[in-house]
Short mmCIF file of C-alpha atoms in Angstrom, two decimals:
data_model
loop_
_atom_site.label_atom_id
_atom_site.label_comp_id
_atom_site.label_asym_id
_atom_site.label_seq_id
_atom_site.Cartn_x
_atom_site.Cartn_y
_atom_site.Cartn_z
CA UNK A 1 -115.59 102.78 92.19
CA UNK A 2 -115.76 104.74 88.55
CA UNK A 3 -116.93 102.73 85.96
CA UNK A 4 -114.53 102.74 83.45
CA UNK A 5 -114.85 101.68 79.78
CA UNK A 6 -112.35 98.94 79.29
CA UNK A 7 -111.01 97.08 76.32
CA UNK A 8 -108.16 95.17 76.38
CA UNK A 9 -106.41 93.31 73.76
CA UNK A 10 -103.14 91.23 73.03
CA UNK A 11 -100.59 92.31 70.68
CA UNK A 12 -101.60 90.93 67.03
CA UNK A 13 -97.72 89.20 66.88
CA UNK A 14 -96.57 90.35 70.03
CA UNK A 15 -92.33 90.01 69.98
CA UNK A 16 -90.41 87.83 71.78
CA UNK A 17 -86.56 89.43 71.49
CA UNK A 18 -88.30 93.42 72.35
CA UNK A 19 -87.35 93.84 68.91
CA UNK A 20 -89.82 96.70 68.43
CA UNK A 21 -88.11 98.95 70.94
CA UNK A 22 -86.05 101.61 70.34
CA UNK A 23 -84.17 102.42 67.33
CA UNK A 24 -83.58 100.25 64.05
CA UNK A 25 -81.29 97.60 64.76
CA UNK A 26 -79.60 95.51 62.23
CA UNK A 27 -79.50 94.81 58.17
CA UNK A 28 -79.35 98.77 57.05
CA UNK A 29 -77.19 99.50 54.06
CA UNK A 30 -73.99 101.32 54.68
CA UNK A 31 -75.36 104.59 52.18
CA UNK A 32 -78.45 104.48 54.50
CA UNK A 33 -76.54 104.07 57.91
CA UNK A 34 -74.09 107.23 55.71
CA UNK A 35 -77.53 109.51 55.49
CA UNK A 36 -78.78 108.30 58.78
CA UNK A 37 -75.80 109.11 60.75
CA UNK A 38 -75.11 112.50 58.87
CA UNK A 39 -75.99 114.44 61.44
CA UNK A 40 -72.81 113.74 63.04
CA UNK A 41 -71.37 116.23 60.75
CA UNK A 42 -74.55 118.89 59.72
CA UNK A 43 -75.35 119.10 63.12
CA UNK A 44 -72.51 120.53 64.51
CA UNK A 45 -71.66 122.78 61.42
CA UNK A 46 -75.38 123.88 61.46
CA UNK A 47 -74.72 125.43 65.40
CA UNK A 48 -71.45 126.73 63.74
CA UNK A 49 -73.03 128.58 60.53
CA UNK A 50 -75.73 129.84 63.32
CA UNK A 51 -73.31 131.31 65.96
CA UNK A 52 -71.41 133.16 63.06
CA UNK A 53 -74.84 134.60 61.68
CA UNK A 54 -75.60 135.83 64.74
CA UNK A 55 -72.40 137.38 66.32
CA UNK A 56 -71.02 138.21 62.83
CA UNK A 57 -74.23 139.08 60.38
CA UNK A 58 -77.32 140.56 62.86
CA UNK A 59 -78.69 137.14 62.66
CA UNK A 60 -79.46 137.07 58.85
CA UNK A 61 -79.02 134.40 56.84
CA UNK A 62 -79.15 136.26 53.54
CA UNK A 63 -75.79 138.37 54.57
CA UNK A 64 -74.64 135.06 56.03
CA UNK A 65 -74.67 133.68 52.34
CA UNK A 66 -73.57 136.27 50.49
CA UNK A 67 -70.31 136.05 52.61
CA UNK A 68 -70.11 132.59 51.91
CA UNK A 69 -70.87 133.23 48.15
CA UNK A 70 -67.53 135.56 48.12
CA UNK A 71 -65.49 133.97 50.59
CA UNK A 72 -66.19 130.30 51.08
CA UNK A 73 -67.93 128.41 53.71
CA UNK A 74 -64.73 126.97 55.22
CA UNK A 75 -62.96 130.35 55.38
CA UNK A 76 -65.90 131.76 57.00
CA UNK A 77 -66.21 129.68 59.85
CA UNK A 78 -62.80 129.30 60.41
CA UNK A 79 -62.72 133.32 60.63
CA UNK A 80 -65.45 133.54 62.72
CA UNK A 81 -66.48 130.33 64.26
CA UNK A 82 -66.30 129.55 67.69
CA UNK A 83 -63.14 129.25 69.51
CA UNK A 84 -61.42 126.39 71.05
CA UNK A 85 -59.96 127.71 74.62
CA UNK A 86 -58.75 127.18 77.87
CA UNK A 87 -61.09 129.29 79.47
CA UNK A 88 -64.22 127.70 77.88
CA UNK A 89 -62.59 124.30 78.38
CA UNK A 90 -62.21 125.08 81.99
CA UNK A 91 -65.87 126.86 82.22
CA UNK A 92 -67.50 123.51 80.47
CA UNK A 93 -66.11 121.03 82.63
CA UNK A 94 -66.41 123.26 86.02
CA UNK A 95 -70.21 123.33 84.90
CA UNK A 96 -70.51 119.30 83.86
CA UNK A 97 -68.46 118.42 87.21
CA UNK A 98 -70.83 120.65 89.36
CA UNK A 99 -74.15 118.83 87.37
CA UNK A 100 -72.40 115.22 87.74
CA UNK A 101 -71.96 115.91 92.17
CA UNK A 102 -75.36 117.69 92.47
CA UNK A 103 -76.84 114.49 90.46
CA UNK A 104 -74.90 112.22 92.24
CA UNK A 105 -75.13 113.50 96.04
CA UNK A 106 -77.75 115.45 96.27
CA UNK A 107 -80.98 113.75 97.98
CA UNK A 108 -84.28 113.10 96.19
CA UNK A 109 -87.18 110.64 96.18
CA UNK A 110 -86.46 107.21 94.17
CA UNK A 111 -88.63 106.37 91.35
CA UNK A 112 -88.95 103.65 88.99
CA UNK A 113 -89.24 104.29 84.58
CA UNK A 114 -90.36 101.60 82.17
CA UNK A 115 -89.54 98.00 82.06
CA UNK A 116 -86.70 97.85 79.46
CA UNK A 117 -87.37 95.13 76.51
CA UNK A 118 -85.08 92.84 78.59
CA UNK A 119 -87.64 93.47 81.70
CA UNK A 120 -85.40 95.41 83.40
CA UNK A 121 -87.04 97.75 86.31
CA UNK A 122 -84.84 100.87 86.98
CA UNK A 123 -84.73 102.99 89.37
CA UNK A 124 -83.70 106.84 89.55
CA UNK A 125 -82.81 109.40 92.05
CA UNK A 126 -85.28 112.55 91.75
CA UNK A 127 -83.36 115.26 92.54
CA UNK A 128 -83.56 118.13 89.81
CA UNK A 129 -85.96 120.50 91.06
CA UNK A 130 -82.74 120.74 94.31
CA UNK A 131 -80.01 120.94 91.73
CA UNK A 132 -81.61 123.60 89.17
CA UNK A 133 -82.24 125.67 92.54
CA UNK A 134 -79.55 125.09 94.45
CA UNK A 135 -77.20 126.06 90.99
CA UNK A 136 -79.15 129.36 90.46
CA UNK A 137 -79.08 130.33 94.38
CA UNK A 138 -74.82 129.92 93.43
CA UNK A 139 -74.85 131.91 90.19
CA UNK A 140 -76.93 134.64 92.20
CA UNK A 141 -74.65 134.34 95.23
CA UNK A 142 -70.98 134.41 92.92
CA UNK A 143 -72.45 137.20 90.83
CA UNK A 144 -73.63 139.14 93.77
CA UNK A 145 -70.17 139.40 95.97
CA UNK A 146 -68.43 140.26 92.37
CA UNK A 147 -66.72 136.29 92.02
CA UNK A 148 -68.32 135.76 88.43
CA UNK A 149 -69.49 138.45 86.14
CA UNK A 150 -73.71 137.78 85.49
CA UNK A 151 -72.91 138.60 82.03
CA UNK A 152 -70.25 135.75 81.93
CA UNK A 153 -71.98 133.44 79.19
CA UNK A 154 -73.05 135.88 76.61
CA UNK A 155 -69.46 137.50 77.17
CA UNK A 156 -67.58 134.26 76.26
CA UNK A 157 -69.97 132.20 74.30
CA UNK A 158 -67.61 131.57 71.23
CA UNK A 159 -65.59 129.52 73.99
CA UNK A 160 -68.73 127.65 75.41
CA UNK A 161 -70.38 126.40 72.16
CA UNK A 162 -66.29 125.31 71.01
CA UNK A 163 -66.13 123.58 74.20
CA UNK A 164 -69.69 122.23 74.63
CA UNK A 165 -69.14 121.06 71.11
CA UNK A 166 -66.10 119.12 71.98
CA UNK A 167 -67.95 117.32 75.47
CA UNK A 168 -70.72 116.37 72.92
CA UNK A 169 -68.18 114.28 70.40
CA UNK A 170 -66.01 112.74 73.90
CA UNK A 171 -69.04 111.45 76.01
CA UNK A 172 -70.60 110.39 72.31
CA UNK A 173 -67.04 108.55 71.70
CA UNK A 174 -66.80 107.37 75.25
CA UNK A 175 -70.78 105.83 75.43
CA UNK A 176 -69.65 103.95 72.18
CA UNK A 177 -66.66 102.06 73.30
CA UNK A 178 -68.67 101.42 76.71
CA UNK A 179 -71.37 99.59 75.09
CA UNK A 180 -68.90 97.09 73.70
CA UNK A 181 -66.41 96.86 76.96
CA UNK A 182 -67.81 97.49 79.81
CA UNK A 183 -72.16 97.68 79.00
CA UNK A 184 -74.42 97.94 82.02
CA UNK A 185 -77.16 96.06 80.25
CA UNK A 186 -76.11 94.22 77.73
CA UNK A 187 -79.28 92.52 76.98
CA UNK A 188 -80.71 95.69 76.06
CA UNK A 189 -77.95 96.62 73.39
CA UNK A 190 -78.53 97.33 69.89
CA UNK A 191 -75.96 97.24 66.92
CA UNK A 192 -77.04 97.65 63.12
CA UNK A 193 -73.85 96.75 62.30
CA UNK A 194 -72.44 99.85 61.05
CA UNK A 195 -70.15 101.22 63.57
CA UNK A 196 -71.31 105.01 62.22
CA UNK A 197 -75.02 104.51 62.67
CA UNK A 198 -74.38 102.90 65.80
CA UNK A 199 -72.10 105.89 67.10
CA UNK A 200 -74.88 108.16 66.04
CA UNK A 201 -78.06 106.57 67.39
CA UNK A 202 -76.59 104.57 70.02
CA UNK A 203 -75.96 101.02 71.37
CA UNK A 204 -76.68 101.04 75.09
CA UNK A 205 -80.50 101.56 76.24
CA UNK A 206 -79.50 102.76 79.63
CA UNK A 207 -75.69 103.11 80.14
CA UNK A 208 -74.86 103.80 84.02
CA UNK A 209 -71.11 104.31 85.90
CA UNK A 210 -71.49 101.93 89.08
CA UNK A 211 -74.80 101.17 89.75
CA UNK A 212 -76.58 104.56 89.97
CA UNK A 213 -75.40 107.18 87.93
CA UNK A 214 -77.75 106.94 84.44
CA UNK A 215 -75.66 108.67 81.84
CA UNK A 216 -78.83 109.19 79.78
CA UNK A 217 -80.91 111.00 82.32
CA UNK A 218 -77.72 113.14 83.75
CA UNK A 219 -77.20 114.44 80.29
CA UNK A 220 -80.77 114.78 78.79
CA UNK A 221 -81.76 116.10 82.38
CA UNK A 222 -79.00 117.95 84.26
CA UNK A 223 -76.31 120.21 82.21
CA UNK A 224 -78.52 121.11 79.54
CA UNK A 225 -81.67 121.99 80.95
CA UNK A 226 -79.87 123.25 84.10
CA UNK A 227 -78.02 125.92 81.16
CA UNK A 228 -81.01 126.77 79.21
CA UNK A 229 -82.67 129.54 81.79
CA UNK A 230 -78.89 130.34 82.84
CA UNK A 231 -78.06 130.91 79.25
CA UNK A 232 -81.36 133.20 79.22
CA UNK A 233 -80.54 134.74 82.55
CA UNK A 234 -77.04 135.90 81.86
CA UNK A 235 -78.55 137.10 78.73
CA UNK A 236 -80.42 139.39 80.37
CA UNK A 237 -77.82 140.55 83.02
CA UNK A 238 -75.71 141.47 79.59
CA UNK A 239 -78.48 143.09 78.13
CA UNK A 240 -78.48 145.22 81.64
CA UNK A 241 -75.07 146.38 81.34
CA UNK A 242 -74.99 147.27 77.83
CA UNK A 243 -78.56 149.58 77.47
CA UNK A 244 -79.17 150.03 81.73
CA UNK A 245 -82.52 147.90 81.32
CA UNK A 246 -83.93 144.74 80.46
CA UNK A 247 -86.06 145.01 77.71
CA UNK A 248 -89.70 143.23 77.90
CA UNK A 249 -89.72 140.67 75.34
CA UNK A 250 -86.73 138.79 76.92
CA UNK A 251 -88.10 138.99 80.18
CA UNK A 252 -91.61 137.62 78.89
CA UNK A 253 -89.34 134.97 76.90
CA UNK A 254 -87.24 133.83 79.84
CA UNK A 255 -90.56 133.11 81.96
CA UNK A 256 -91.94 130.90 79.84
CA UNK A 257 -89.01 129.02 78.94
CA UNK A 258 -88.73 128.97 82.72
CA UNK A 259 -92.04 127.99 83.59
CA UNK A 260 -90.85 124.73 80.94
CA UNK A 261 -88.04 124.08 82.41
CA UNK A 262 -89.41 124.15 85.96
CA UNK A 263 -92.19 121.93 84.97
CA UNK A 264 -89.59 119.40 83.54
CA UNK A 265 -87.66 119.21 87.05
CA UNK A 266 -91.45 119.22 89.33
CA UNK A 267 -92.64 116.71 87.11
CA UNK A 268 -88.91 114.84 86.63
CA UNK A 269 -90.38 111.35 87.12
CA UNK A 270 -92.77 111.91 84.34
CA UNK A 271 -89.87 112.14 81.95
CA UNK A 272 -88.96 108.53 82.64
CA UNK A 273 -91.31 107.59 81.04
CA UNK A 274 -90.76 109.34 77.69
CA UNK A 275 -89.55 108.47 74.29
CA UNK A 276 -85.85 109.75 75.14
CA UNK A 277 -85.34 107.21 78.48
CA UNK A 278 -87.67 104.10 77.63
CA UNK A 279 -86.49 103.91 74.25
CA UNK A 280 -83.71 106.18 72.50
CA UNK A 281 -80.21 104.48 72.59
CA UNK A 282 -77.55 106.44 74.14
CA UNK A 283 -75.52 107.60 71.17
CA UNK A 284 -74.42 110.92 69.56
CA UNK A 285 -77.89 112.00 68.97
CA UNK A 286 -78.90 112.41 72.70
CA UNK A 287 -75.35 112.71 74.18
CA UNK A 288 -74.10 115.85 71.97
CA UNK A 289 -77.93 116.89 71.38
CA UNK A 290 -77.96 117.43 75.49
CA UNK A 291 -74.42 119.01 75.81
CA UNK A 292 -74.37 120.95 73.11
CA UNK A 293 -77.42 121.12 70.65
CA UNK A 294 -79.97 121.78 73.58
CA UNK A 295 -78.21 125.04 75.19
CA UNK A 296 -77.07 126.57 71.85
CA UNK A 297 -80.20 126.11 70.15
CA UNK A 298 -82.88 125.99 72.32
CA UNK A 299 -81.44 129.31 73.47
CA UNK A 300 -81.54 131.29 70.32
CA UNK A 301 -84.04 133.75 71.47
CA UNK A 302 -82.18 135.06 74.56
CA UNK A 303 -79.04 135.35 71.85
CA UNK A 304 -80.63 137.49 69.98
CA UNK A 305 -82.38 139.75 72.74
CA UNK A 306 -78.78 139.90 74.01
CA UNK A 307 -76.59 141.11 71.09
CA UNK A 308 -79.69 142.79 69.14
CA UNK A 309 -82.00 144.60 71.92
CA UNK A 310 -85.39 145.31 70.73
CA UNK A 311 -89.29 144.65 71.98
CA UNK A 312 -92.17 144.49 69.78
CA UNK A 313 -95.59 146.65 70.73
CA UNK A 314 -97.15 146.06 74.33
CA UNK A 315 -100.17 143.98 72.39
CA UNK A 316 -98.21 141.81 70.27
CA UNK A 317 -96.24 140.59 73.44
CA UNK A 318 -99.23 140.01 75.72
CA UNK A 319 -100.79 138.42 72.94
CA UNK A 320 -98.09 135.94 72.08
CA UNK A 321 -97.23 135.70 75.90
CA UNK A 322 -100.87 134.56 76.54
CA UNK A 323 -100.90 131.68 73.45
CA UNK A 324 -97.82 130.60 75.50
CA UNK A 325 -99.08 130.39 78.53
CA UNK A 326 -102.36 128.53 77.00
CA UNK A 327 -99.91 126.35 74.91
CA UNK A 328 -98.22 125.35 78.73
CA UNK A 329 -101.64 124.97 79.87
CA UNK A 330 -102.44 122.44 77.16
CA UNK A 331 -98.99 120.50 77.39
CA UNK A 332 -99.03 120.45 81.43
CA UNK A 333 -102.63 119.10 81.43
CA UNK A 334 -102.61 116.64 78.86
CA UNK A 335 -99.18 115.19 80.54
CA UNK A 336 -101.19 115.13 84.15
CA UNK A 337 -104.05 113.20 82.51
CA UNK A 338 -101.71 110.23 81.11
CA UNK A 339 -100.33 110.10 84.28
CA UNK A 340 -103.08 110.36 86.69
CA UNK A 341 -104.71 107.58 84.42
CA UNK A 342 -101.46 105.01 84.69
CA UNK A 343 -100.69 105.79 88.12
CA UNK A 344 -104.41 105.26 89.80
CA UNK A 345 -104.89 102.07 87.61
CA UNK A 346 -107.47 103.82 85.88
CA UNK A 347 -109.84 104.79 88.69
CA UNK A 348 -110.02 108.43 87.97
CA UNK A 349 -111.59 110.95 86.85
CA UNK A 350 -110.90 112.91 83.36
CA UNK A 351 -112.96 116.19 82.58
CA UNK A 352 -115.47 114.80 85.72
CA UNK A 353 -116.05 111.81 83.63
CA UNK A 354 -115.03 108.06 84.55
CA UNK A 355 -111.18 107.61 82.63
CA UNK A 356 -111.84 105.71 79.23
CA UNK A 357 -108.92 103.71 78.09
CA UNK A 358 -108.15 100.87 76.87
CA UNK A 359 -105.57 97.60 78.40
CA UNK A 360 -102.93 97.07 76.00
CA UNK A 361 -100.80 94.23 76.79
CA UNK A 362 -97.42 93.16 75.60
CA UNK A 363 -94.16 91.29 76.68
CA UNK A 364 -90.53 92.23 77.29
CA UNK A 365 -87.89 89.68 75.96
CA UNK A 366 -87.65 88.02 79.52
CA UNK A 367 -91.68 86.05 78.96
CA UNK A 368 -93.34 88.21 80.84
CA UNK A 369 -95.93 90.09 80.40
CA UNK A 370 -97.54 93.21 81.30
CA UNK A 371 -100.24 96.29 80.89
CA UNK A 372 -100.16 99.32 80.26
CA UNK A 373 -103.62 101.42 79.76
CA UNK A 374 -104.16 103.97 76.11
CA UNK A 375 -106.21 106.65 77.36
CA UNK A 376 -109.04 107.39 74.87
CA UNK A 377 -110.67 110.58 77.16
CA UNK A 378 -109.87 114.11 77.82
CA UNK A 379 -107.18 115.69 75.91
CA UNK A 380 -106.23 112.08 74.78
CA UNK A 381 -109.67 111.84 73.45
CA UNK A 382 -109.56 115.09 71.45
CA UNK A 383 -105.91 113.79 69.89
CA UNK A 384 -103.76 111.30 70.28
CA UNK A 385 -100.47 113.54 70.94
CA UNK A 386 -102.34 116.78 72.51
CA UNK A 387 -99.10 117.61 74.82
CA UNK A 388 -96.95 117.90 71.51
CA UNK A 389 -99.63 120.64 70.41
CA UNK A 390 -99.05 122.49 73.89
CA UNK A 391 -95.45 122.23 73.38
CA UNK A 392 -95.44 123.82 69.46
CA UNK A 393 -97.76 126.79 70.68
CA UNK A 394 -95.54 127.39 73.51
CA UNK A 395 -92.34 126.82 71.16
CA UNK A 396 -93.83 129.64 68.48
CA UNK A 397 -95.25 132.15 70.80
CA UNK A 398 -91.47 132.44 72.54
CA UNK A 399 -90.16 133.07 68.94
CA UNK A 400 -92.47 135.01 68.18
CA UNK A 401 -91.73 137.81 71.16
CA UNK A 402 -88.77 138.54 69.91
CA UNK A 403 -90.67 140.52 67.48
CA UNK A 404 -88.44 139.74 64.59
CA UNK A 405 -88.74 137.88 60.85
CA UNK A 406 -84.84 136.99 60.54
CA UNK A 407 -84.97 132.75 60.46
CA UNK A 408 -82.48 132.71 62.60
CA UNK A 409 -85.23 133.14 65.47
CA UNK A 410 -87.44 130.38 64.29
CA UNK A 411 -84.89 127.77 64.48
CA UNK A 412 -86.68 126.84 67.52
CA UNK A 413 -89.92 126.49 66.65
CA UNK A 414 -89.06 125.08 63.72
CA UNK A 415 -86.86 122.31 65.01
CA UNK A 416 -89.54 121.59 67.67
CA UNK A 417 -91.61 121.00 64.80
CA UNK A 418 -89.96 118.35 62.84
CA UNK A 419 -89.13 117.19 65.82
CA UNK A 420 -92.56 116.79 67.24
CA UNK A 421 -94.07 115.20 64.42
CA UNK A 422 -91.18 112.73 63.35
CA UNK A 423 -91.65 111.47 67.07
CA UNK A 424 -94.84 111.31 66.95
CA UNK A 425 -94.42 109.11 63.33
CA UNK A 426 -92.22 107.17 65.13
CA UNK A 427 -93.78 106.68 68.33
CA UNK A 428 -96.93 105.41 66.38
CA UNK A 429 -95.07 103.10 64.29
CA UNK A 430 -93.50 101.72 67.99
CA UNK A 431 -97.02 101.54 69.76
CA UNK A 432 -98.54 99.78 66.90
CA UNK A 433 -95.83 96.76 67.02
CA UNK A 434 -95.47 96.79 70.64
CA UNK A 435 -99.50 96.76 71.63
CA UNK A 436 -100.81 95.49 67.93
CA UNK A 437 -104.99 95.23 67.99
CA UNK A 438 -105.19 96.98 71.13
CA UNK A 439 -102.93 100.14 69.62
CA UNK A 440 -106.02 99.89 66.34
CA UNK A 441 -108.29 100.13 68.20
CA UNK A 442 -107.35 103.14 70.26
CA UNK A 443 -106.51 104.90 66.62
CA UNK A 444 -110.02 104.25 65.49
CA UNK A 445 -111.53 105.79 69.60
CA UNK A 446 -108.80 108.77 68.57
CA UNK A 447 -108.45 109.29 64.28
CA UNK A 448 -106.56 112.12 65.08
CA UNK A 449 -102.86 112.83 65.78
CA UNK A 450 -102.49 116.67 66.37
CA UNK A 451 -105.30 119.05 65.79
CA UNK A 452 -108.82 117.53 64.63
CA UNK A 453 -109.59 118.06 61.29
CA UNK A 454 -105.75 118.93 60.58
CA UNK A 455 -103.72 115.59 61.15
#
């Protein structure tokens, strides 16, 4: 056996009722619960002022505003914002029903996430990797023999993003009124009690219809992620029938946002045992971010590429294509360390050195306790969120082969961004009630967050 270098500590005040899970729960002010739960509204006019600028203004912002300068913001988007259809209706809930049977039928290998702060041991059905190939092989197959046109999403996306928009705001509506009649857990609920915040972040830890079916990884994992590389395909199939050829940056763009994708459904039981399943409430913020902010935004490159063709010179896109494929590197090995560490009880090696890490115990509202280790080597040595570096280099180089400055292309990046770091704020703050001296003493092994001697 390795020797490992062990130290394991209590929580300082470790908590009884798993109140330092998830999101805030109660006493917030209703202007701060108003602020908080704003993005109920900005988000959904944001991916409206963002469609326009791109179908309507050659993605920039600055003609965006002067339009709104002479004619209003309202008149704008009513002019040009998406469109509220049958057809897009129809095409949304064809493409949700088809996610919801491959999720439900298909067959996979069962695996188990996180106890919940109620000590509640779920288990999930891993069968992505099937459904994201078996739902390509179909688009292929109807495209080929002439059923749907490969072009189909680009063609019609004022439709979609009305009609994604609209799934968002019902599953968000019907999650809500779950949690109070009919909640699979209810134990594991959390109200603040403001019935906005609550709509926005979530009651319900993990909601499920019957016993199986987890509304929280079917959305954050199935329509989606499923859509982003078929928004990015069809992209490029339109791109094909308006110029006769694909141009190079959106094929070098579409691999590495499929390489991501892929590596999310190989690696699918990883994922339960991020922030989003073992501790984000199931509320607007993951319910409409899945359905509708994921595929519209995430997307934005392939967009572009579509209406605007263009390619930058041959060295700025093998340049930017190799910091991607380094940034994947980075993300994809840092993510295999954590887990090779947790799921071999710390017997492994990290770099070809015994794992160091340290035992940080804690307790779930039920009394009981348990472990789980804080690796202090390899990547997780070097930082203490390494894989969220990965991920930004990998976010930037993909904007940055479209080879353009409009802002409009940076959303992206810039998202993942304050994203990333308001997680990893968060996720800190979490760790450091949850595993208490155990969680300082890992911060003093690691000082650093991101990059070392940056943050």
């Amino acid at each position: 056996m390795h020797h490992q270098a062990v130290i394991t500590a209590n929580p300082a005040s470790p908590s009884s009722n798993g109140s330092v899970w998830g999101r805030t729960g109660i006493g917030r002010s209703w202007f701060r619960s108003l602020v908080a739960a704003s993005p109920c509204f900005l988000a959904p006019l944001t991916s409206i002022c963002v469609f326009v600028t791109l179908a309507q203004y050659e993605g920039s912002f600055a003609l965006f505003g002067e339009a709104v300068t002479k004619e209003g913001l309202w008149t704008i988007c009513v002019k040009y914002g998406p469109e509220i259809t049958a057809k897009g209706i129809f095409a949304v809930v064809c493409w949700v029903g088809l996610q919801a049977l491959l999720f439900r039928y298909l067959p996979g290998e069962t695996q188990t996430g996180q106890y919940t702060p109620a000590g509640y041991l779920l288990s999930y059905r891993m069968n992505g990797l099937s459904a994201w190939i078996l739902t390509h092989v179909l688009y292929g197959v109807l495209s080929w023999y002439g059923v749907l046109d490969p072009g189909f999403i680009p063609r019609n996306w004022s439709s979609l993003i009305g009609a994604m928009n609209l799934a968002g705001f019902l599953i968000s509506a019907l999650s809500f009124v779950k949690a109070y009649v009919m909640p699979t857990h209810p134990e594991d609920r959390k109200f603040s009690g403001s019935s906005l915040y609550d709509f926005y972040m979530g009651i319900e830890l993990n909601p499920r219809l019957g016993e199986n079916f987890d509304l929280k990884l079917f959305s954050n994992g199935r329509p989606g992620m499923i859509a982003w590389t078929l928004i990015d395909i069809s992209n490029m199939a339109y791109q094909y029938q308006t110029q006769q050829y694909v141009e190079p940056s959106l094929i070098l763009i579409t691999i590495l946002q499929g390489l991501y994708v892929l590596d999310f459904f190989v690696n699918e039981s990883w994922y339960l045992r991020t922030i989003d399943i073992a501790h984000d409430h199931y509320g607007f913020y993951l319910a409409w971010g899945c359905f509708c902010f994921l595929p519209t935004t995430y997307t934005i490159q392939g967009q572009y590429l579509g209406l605007y063709p263009q390619s930058a010179s041959k060295t700025h896109l093998a340049v930017f294509f190799a910091i991607g494929l380094a940034g994947y590197a980075l993300f994809r090995s840092a993510n295999s360390q954590k887990d090779k560490v947790r799921r071999s009880g710390g017997d492994c090696l990290i770099w070809g050195q015994p794992a160091s890490y340290i035992a940080a115990s804690y307790k779930t509202s039920d009394g009981k306790q348990h472990t789980s280790l804080l690796l202090c080597s390899g990547w997780w040595g070097w930082s203490r969120h390494a894989n969220y570096v990965g991920d930004l280099f990998l976010s930037y180089s993909t904007c940055a082969l479209v080879g353009s400055s409009h802002v409009v292309v940076w959303i992206y990046a810039l998202w993942m961004t304050m994203l990333l770091v308001h997680r990893c704020m968060r996720d800190e703050k979490r760790c450091s009630d949850k595993y208490g001296a155990a969680w300082e003493e890992y911060c003093r092994r690691v000082p650093w967050r991101f990059v070392q001697g940056v943050w």
